Amino acid sequence: TQLLEQSPQFLSIQEGENLTVYCNSSSVFSSLQWYRQEPGEGPVLLVTVVTGGEVKKLKRLTFQFGDARKDSSLHITAAQPGDTGLYLCAGVPGGYNKLIFGAGTRLAVHP
Amino acid sequence: ETGVTQSPTHLIKTRGQQVTLRCSSQSGHNTVSWYQQALGQGPQFIFQYYREEENGRGNFPPRFSGLQFPNYSSELNVNALELDDSALYLCASSPTGGTEAFFGQGTRLTVV
């Protein structure tokens, strides 16, 4: 069974701080996606990383895919209250179209 | 461009009853997947439909079934509801061959 473990589960920080969220697995994924989910809403896709070692930037968010395609990280610089939400990583197993989600990291950024 | 829409948004059912949830896919997307998200958890894959055929299934019992229609909209049916079926049910559509999922707002099902 392929699993994705996210850490930390909860993160409460002040506006302006930096943070990193980790997504780890013992399995290889053909690609990995990061989503953000607000209360009462469905997840919204932020980025897809495909190549081992790939780094993608989305404004203050930096996403990295591990060299072995088993892990990923999300780094947020100078967090803002608008970054508050549930961050989910999701892996795509090779040969399948389903997504395997981690349990998520709940981020709260206080003004 | 119309996004993924789900109905109803909230539903309360009694244990043992049956429920049908509906999903309209995003324009141009012919693949629909259903996920169950329990409180405090990430979404769990239930099954996927492509061109009206089931195209992969997660670890859910047969009382979870689905349909996809010629216009690519989809239904999720759950029979003999159990208390543990209480969750947010998410529908996601994808373009042909694509892995990126575009989610609806979900249906919050409560079983009492």
mmCIF file of N, CA, C and O in Angstrom, chain B residues 36 46-47 57-65 77-79 82 85:
data_model
loop_
_atom_site.group_PDB
_atom_site.id
_atom_site.type_symbol
_atom_site.label_atom_id
_atom_site.label_comp_id
_atom_site.label_asym_id
_atom_site.label_seq_id
_atom_site.Cartn_x
_atom_site.Cartn_y
_atom_site.Cartn_z
ATOM 1 N N GLN B 36 -13.556 10.238 -0.825
ATOM 2 C CA GLN B 36 -14.178 10.402 0.483
ATOM 3 C C GLN B 36 -13.161 11.054 1.412
ATOM 4 O O GLN B 36 -12.028 10.563 1.524
ATOM 5 N N ILE B 46 -12.178 6.657 -4.193
ATOM 6 C CA ILE B 46 -13.250 5.657 -4.217
ATOM 7 C C ILE B 46 -13.227 4.922 -5.551
ATOM 8 O O ILE B 46 -13.049 3.708 -5.605
ATOM 9 N N PHE B 47 -13.449 5.654 -6.641
ATOM 10 C CA PHE B 47 -13.348 5.094 -7.995
ATOM 11 C C PHE B 47 -13.292 6.211 -9.020
ATOM 12 O O PHE B 47 -13.487 7.393 -8.702
ATOM 13 N N ARG B 57 -10.617 1.457 -9.016
ATOM 14 C CA ARG B 57 -11.410 1.480 -7.799
ATOM 15 C C ARG B 57 -10.491 1.400 -6.600
ATOM 16 O O ARG B 57 -9.493 0.666 -6.612
ATOM 17 N N GLY B 58 -10.801 2.156 -5.567
ATOM 18 C CA GLY B 58 -10.042 2.098 -4.322
ATOM 19 C C GLY B 58 -10.586 1.036 -3.403
ATOM 20 O O GLY B 58 -11.408 0.196 -3.796
ATOM 21 N N ASN B 59 -10.150 1.056 -2.161
ATOM 22 C CA ASN B 59 -10.504 0.025 -1.196
ATOM 23 C C ASN B 59 -11.844 0.334 -0.526
ATOM 24 O O ASN B 59 -11.905 0.591 0.678
ATOM 25 N N PHE B 60 -12.901 0.335 -1.295
ATOM 26 C CA PHE B 60 -14.251 0.590 -0.778
ATOM 27 C C PHE B 60 -15.145 -0.596 -1.117
ATOM 28 O O PHE B 60 -15.000 -1.199 -2.171
ATOM 29 N N PRO B 61 -16.106 -0.930 -0.229
ATOM 30 C CA PRO B 61 -16.977 -2.099 -0.462
ATOM 31 C C PRO B 61 -17.926 -1.864 -1.630
ATOM 32 O O PRO B 61 -18.151 -0.714 -2.050
ATOM 33 N N PRO B 62 -18.530 -2.960 -2.138
ATOM 34 C CA PRO B 62 -19.422 -2.877 -3.302
ATOM 35 C C PRO B 62 -20.659 -2.014 -3.079
ATOM 36 O O PRO B 62 -21.293 -1.600 -4.054
ATOM 37 N N ARG B 63 -21.019 -1.722 -1.815
ATOM 38 C CA ARG B 63 -22.193 -0.871 -1.613
ATOM 39 C C ARG B 63 -21.932 0.569 -2.068
ATOM 40 O O ARG B 63 -22.850 1.390 -2.121
ATOM 41 N N PHE B 64 -20.673 0.878 -2.396
ATOM 42 C CA PHE B 64 -20.338 2.139 -3.059
ATOM 43 C C PHE B 64 -20.318 1.859 -4.562
ATOM 44 O O PHE B 64 -19.502 1.052 -5.038
ATOM 45 N N SER B 65 -21.209 2.483 -5.299
ATOM 46 C CA SER B 65 -21.259 2.266 -6.742
ATOM 47 C C SER B 65 -21.425 3.600 -7.447
ATOM 48 O O SER B 65 -21.775 4.613 -6.822
ATOM 49 N N ASN B 77 -23.464 6.379 -5.638
ATOM 50 C CA ASN B 77 -24.528 5.775 -4.844
ATOM 51 C C ASN B 77 -23.923 4.991 -3.692
ATOM 52 O O ASN B 77 -22.947 4.255 -3.885
ATOM 53 N N VAL B 78 -24.485 5.166 -2.520
ATOM 54 C CA VAL B 78 -24.047 4.384 -1.369
ATOM 55 C C VAL B 78 -25.271 3.732 -0.749
ATOM 56 O O VAL B 78 -26.236 4.422 -0.381
ATOM 57 N N ASN B 79 -25.248 2.394 -0.683
ATOM 58 C CA ASN B 79 -26.343 1.638 -0.078
ATOM 59 C C ASN B 79 -26.027 1.287 1.368
ATOM 60 O O ASN B 79 -24.857 1.295 1.775
ATOM 61 N N GLU B 82 -23.715 3.453 6.720
ATOM 62 C CA GLU B 82 -23.194 3.217 8.064
ATOM 63 C C GLU B 82 -22.738 4.552 8.650
ATOM 64 O O GLU B 82 -22.466 5.505 7.911
ATOM 65 N N ASP B 85 -19.749 6.244 7.260
ATOM 66 C CA ASP B 85 -19.832 6.847 5.923
ATOM 67 C C ASP B 85 -19.959 8.369 6.003
ATOM 68 O O ASP B 85 -19.895 9.052 4.977
#
